[in-house]
PDB file of C-alpha atoms in Angstrom:
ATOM      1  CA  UNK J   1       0.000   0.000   0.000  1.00 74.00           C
ATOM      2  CA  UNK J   2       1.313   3.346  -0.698  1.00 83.00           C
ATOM      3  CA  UNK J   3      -1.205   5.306   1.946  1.00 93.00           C
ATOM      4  CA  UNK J   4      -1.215   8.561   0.642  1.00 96.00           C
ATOM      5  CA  UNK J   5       0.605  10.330  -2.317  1.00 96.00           C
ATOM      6  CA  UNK J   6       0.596  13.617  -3.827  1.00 97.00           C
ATOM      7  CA  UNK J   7       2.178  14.971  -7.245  1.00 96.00           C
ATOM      8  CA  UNK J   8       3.977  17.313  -7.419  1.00 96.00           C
ATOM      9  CA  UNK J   9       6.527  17.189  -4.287  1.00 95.00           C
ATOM     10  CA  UNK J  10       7.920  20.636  -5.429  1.00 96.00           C
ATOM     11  CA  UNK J  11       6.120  23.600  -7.801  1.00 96.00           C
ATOM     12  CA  UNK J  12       7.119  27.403  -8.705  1.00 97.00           C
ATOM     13  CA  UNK J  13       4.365  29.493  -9.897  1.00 96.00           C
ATOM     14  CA  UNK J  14       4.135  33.076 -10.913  1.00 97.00           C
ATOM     15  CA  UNK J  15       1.805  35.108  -9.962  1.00 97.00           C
ATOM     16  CA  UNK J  16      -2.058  34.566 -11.597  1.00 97.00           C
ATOM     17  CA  UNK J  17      -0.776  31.020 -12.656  1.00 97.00           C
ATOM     18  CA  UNK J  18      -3.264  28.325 -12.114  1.00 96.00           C
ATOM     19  CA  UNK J  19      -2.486  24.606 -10.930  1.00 96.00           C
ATOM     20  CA  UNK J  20      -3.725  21.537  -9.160  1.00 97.00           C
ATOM     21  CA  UNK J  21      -2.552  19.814  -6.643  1.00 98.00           C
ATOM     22  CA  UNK J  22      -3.504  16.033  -6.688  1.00 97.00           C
ATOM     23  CA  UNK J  23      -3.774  13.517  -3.992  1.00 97.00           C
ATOM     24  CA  UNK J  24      -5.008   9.789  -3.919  1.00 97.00           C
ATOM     25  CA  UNK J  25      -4.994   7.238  -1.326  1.00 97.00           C
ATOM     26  CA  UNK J  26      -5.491   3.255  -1.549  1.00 96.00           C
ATOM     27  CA  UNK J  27      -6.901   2.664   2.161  1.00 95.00           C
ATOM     28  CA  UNK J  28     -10.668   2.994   1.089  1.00 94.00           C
ATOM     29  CA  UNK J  29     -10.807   6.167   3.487  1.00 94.00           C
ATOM     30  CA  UNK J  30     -14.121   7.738   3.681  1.00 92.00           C
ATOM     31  CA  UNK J  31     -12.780  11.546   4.549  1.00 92.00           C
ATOM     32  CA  UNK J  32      -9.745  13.051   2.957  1.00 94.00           C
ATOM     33  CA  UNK J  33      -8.545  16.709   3.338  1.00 95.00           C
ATOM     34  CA  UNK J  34      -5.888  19.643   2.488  1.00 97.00           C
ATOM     35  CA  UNK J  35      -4.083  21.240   4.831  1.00 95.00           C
ATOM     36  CA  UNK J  36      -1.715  24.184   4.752  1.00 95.00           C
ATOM     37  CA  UNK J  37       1.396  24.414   6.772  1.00 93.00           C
ATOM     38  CA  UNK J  38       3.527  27.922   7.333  1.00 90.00           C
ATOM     39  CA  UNK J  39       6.154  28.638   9.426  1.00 79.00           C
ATOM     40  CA  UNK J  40       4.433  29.946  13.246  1.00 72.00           C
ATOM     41  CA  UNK J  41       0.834  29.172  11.929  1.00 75.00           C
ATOM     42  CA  UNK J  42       0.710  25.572  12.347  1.00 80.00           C
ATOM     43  CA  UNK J  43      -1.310  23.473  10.117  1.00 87.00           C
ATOM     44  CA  UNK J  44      -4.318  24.871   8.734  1.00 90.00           C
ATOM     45  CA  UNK J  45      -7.479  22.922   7.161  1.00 92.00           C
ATOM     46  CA  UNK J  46      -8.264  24.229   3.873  1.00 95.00           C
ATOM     47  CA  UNK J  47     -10.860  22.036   2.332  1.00 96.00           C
ATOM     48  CA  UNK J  48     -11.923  18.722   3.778  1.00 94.00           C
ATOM     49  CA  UNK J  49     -14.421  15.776   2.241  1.00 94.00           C
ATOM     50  CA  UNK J  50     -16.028  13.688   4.718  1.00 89.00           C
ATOM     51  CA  UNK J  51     -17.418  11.294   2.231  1.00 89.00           C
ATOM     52  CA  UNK J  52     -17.389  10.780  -1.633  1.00 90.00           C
ATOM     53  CA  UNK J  53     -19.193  13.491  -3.324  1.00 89.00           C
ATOM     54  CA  UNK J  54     -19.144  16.087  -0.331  1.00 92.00           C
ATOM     55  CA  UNK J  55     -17.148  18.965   0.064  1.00 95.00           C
ATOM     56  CA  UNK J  56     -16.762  21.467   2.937  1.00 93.00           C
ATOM     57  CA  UNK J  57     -14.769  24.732   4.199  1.00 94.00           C
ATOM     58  CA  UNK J  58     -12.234  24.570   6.145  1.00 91.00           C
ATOM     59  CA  UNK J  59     -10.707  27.437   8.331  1.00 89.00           C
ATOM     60  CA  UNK J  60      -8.865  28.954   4.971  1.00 94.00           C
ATOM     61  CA  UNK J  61     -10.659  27.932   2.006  1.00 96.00           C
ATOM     62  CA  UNK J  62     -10.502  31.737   0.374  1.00 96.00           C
ATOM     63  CA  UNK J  63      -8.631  30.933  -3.103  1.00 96.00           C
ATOM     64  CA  UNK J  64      -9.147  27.676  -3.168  1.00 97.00           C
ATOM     65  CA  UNK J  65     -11.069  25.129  -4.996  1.00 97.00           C
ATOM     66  CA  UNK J  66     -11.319  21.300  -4.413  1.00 97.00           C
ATOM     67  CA  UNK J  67     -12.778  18.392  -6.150  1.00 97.00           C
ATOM     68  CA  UNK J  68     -13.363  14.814  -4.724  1.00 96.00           C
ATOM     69  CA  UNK J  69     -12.984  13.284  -7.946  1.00 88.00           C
ATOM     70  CA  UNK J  70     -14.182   9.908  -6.369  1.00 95.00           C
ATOM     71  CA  UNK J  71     -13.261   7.998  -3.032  1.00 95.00           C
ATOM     72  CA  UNK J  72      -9.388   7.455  -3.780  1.00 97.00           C
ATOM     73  CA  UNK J  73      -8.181  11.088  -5.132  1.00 97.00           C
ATOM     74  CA  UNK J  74      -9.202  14.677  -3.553  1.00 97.00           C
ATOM     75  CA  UNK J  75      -7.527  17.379  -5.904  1.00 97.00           C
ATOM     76  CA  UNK J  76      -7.160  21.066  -4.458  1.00 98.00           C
ATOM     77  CA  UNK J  77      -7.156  23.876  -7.617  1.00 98.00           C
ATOM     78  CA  UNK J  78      -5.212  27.437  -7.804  1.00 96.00           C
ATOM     79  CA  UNK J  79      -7.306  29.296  -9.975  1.00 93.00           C
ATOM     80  CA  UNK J  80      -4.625  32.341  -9.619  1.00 96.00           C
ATOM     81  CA  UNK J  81      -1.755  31.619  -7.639  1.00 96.00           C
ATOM     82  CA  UNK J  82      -0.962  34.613  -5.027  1.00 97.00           C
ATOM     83  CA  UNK J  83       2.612  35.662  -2.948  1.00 96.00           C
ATOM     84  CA  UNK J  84       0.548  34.409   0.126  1.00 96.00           C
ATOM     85  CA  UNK J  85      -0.299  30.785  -1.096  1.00 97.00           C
ATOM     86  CA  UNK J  86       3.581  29.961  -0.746  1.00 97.00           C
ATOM     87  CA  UNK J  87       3.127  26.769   1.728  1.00 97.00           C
ATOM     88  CA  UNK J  88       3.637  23.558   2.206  1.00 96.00           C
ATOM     89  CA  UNK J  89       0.190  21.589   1.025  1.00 97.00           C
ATOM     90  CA  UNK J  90      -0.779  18.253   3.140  1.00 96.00           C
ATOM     91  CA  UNK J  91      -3.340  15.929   2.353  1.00 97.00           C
ATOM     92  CA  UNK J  92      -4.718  13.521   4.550  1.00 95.00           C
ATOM     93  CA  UNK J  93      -7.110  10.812   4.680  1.00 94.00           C
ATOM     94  CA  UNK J  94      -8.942   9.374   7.411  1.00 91.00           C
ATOM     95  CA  UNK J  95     -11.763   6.442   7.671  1.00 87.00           C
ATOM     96  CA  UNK J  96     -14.066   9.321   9.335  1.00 77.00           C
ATOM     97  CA  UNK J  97     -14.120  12.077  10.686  1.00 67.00           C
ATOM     98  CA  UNK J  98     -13.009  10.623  14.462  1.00 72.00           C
ATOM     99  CA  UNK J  99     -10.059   8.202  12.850  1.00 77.00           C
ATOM    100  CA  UNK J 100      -6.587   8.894  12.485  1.00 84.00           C
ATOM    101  CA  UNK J 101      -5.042  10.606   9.878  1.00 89.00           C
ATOM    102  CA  UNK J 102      -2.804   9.370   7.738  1.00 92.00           C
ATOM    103  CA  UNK J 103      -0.721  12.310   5.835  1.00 93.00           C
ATOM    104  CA  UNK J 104       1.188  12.479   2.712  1.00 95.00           C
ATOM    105  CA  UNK J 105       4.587  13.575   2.049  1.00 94.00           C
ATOM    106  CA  UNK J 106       3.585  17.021   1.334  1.00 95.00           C
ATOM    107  CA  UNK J 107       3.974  19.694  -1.664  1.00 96.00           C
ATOM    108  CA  UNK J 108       6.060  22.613  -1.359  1.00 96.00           C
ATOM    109  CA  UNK J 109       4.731  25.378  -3.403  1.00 97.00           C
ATOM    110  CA  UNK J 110       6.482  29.159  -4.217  1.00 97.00           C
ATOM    111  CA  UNK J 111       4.365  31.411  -5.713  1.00 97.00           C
ATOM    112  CA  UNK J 112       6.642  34.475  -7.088  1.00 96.00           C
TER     113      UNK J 112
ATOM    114  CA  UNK C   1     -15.731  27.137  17.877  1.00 52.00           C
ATOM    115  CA  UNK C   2     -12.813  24.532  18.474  1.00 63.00           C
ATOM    116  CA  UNK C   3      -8.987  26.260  19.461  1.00 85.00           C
ATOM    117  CA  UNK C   4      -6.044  24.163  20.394  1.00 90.00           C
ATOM    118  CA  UNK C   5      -3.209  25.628  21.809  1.00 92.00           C
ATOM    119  CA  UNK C   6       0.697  24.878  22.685  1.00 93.00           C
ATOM    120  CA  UNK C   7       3.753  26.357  23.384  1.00 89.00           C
ATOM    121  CA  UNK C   8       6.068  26.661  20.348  1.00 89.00           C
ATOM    122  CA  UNK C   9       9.401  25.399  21.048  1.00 95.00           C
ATOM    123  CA  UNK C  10      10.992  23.015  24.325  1.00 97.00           C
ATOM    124  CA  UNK C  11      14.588  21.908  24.241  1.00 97.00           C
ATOM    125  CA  UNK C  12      15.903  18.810  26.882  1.00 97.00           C
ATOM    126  CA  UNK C  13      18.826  17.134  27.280  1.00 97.00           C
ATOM    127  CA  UNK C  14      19.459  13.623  25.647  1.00 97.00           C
ATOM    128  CA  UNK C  15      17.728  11.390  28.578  1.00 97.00           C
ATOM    129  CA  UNK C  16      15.515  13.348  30.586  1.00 97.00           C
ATOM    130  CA  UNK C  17      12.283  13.770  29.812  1.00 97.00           C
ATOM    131  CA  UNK C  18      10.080  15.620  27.677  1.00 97.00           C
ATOM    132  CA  UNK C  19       6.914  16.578  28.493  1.00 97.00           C
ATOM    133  CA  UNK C  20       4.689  18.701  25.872  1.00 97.00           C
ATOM    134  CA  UNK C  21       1.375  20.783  26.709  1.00 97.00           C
ATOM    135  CA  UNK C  22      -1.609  21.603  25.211  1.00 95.00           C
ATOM    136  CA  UNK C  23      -5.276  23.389  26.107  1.00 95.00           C
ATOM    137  CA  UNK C  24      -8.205  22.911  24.333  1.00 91.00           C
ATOM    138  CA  UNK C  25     -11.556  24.615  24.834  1.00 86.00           C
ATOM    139  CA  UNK C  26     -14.228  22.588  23.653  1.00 79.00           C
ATOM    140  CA  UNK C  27     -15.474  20.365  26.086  1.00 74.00           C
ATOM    141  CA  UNK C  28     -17.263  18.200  23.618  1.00 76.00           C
ATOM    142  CA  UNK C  29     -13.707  16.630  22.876  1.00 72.00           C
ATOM    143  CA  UNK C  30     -14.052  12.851  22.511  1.00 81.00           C
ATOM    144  CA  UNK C  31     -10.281  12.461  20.838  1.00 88.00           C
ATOM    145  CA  UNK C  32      -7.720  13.846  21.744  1.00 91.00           C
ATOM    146  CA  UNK C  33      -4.695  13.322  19.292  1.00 93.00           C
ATOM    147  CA  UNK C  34      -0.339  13.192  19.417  1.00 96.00           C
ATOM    148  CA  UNK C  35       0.993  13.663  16.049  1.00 95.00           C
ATOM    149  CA  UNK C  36       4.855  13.603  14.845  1.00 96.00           C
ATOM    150  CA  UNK C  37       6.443  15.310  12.102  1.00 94.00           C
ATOM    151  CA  UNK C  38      10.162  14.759  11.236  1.00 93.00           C
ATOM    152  CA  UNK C  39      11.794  17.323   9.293  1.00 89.00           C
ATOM    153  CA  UNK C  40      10.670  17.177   5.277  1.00 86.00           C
ATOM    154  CA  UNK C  41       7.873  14.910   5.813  1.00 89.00           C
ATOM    155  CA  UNK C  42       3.711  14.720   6.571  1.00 90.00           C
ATOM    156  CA  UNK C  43       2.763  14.219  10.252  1.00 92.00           C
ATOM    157  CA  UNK C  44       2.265  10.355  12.122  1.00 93.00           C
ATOM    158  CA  UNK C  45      -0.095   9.506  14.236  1.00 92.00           C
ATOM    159  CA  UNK C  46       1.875   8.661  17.955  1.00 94.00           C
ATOM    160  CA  UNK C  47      -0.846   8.539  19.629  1.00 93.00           C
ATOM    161  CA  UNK C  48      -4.683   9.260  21.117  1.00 91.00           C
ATOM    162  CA  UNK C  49      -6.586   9.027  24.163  1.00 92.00           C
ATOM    163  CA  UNK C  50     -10.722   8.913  24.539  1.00 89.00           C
ATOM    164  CA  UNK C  51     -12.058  11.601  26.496  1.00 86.00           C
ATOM    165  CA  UNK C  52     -13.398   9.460  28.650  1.00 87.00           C
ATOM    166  CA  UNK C  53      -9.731   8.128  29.766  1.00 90.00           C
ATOM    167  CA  UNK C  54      -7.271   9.830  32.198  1.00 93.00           C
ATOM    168  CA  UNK C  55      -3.929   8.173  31.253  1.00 95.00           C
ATOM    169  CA  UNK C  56      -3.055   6.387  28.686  1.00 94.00           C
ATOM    170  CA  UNK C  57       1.277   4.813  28.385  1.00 95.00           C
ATOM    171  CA  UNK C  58       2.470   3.205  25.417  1.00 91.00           C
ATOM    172  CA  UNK C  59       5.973   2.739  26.222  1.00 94.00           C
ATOM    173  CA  UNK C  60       8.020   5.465  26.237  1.00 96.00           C
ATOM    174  CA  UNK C  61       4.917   7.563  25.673  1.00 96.00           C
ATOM    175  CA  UNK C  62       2.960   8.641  28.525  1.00 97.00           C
ATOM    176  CA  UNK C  63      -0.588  10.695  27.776  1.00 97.00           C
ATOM    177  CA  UNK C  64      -2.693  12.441  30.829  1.00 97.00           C
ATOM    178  CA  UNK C  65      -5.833  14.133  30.312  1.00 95.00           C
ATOM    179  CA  UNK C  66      -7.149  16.499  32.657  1.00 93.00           C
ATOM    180  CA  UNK C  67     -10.962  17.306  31.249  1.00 90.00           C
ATOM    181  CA  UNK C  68     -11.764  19.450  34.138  1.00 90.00           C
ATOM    182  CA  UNK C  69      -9.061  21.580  33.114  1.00 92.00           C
ATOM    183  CA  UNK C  70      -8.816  20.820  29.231  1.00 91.00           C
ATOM    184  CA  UNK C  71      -5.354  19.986  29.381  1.00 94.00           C
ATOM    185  CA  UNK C  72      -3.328  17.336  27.742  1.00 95.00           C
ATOM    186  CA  UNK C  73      -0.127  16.590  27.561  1.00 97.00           C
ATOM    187  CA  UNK C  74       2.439  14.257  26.006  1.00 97.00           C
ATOM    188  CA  UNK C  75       5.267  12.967  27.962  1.00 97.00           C
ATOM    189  CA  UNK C  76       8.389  11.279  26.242  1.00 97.00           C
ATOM    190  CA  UNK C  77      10.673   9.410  28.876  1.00 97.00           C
ATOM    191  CA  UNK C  78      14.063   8.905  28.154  1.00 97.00           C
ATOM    192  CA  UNK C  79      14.192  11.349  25.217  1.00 98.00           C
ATOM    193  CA  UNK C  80      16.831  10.466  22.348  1.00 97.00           C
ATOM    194  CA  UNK C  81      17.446  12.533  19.197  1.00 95.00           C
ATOM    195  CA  UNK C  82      15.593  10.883  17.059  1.00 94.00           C
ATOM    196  CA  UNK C  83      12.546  12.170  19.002  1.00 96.00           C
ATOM    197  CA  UNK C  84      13.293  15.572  17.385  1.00 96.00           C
ATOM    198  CA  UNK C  85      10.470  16.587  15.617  1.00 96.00           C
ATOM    199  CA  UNK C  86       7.108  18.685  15.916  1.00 95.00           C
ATOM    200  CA  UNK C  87       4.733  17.804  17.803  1.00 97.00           C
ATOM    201  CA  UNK C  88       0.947  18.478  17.644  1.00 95.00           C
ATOM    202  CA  UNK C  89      -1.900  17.729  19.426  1.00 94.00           C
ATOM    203  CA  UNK C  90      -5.269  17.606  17.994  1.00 91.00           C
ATOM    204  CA  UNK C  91      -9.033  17.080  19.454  1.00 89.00           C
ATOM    205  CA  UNK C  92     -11.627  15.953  17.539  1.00 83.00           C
ATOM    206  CA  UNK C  93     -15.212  16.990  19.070  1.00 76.00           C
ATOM    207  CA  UNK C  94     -18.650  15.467  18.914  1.00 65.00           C
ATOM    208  CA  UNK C  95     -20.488  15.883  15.610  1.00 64.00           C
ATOM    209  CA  UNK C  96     -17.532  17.416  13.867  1.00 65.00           C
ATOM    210  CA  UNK C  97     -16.313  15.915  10.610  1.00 67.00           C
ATOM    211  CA  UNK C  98     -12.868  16.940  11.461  1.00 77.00           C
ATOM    212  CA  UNK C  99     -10.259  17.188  13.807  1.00 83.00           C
ATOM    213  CA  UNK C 100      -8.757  20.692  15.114  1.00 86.00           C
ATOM    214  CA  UNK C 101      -5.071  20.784  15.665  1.00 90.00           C
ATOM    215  CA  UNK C 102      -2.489  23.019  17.120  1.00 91.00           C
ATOM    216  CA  UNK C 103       0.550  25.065  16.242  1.00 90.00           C
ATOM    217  CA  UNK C 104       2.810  22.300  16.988  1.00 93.00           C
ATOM    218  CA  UNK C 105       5.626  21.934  19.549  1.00 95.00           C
ATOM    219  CA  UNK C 106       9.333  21.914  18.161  1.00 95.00           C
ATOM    220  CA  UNK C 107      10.980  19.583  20.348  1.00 97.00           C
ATOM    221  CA  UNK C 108      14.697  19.951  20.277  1.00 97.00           C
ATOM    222  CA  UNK C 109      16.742  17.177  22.173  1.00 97.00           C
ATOM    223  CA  UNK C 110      20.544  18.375  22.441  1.00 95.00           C
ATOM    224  CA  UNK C 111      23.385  15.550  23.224  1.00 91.00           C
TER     225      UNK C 111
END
């Protein structure tokens, strides 16, 4: 099993550019999610899906857009990449909403 | 709504122990969460405790929970280097279809 995996591990953007982030997981999780992480601010919930063909807010979801595509992959969209969406992007998936989460390696995005 | 909260940074010597804080303020907590995250990589569960527990030890690993005070904390005996990491707690309350987590604590453990 590879748990979870994201593409890319590492993206530059310019400003206005638009991209998505994808994620996919092979533990037949109910709830996946994206998270932000910045330096001081901890990890931040952007988007979360507690079930196949649900979406929610998170605390930051202002820029974002997210798609559960169907129960393995959860993809988070840039429509036009800002200075202040540099982060590190985590996904995670869970078997609901109480479970553990089980996180991927991460993304690292720069947005110039 | 749900806020977690820890101190930022601790630093202990190789062999003493560690022992990490955190508040929460929603009582409705019914998990309470430890996650690890090494440098470069996506956070691991270490470990959780029901709400309805007081202590929970998993070898090195020692987890109290004080719901009259909404305090947790996570205590690492015998604390080597490799236990360098961030650590965050999270709670995860009734009827919420997620889990809140904190800032995270930077443990540093110097030789």
């Amino acid at each position: 099993n590879a748990g979870v995996t994201q593409t890319p591990k590492f993206q530059v953007l310019k400003t206005g550019q638009s991209m998505t982030l994808q994620c996919a997981q092979d533990m037949n999780h109910n709830s996946m999610y994206w998270y932000r992480q910045d330096p001081g601010m901890g990890l931040r919930l952007i988007y979360y899906s507690a079930s196949e063909g649900t979406t929610d807010k998170g605390e930051v979801p202002n820029g974002y857009n997210v798609s559960r595509l169907n129960k393995r992959e959860f993809s988070l969209r840039l429509e036009s990449a800002a200075p202040s969406q540099t982060s590190v992007y985590f996904c995670a998936s869970s078997e609901g909403g109480w479970a553990e989460q089980f996180f991927g390696p991460g993304t690292r995005l720069t947005v110039l | 709504g749900e806020d977690v909260e820890q101190s930022l940074f601790l630093s202990v010597r190789e062999g003493d122990s560690s022992v990490i804080n955190c508040t929460y303020t929603d009582s409705s907590s019914t998990y309470l969460y430890w996650y690890k995250q090494e440098p470069g990589a996506g956070l691991q569960l270490l470990t959780y405790i029901f709400s309805n527990m007081d202590m929970k030890q998993d070898q090195r690993l020692t987890v109290l929970l004080n719901k009259k005070d909404k305090h947790l904390s996570l205590r690492i005996a015998d604390t080597q280097t490799g236990d360098s990491a961030i650590y965050f707690c999270a709670e995860k309350c009734t009827n919420a279809g997620k889990s809140t987590f904190g800032d995270g604590t930077t443990l540093t453990v110097k030789p």
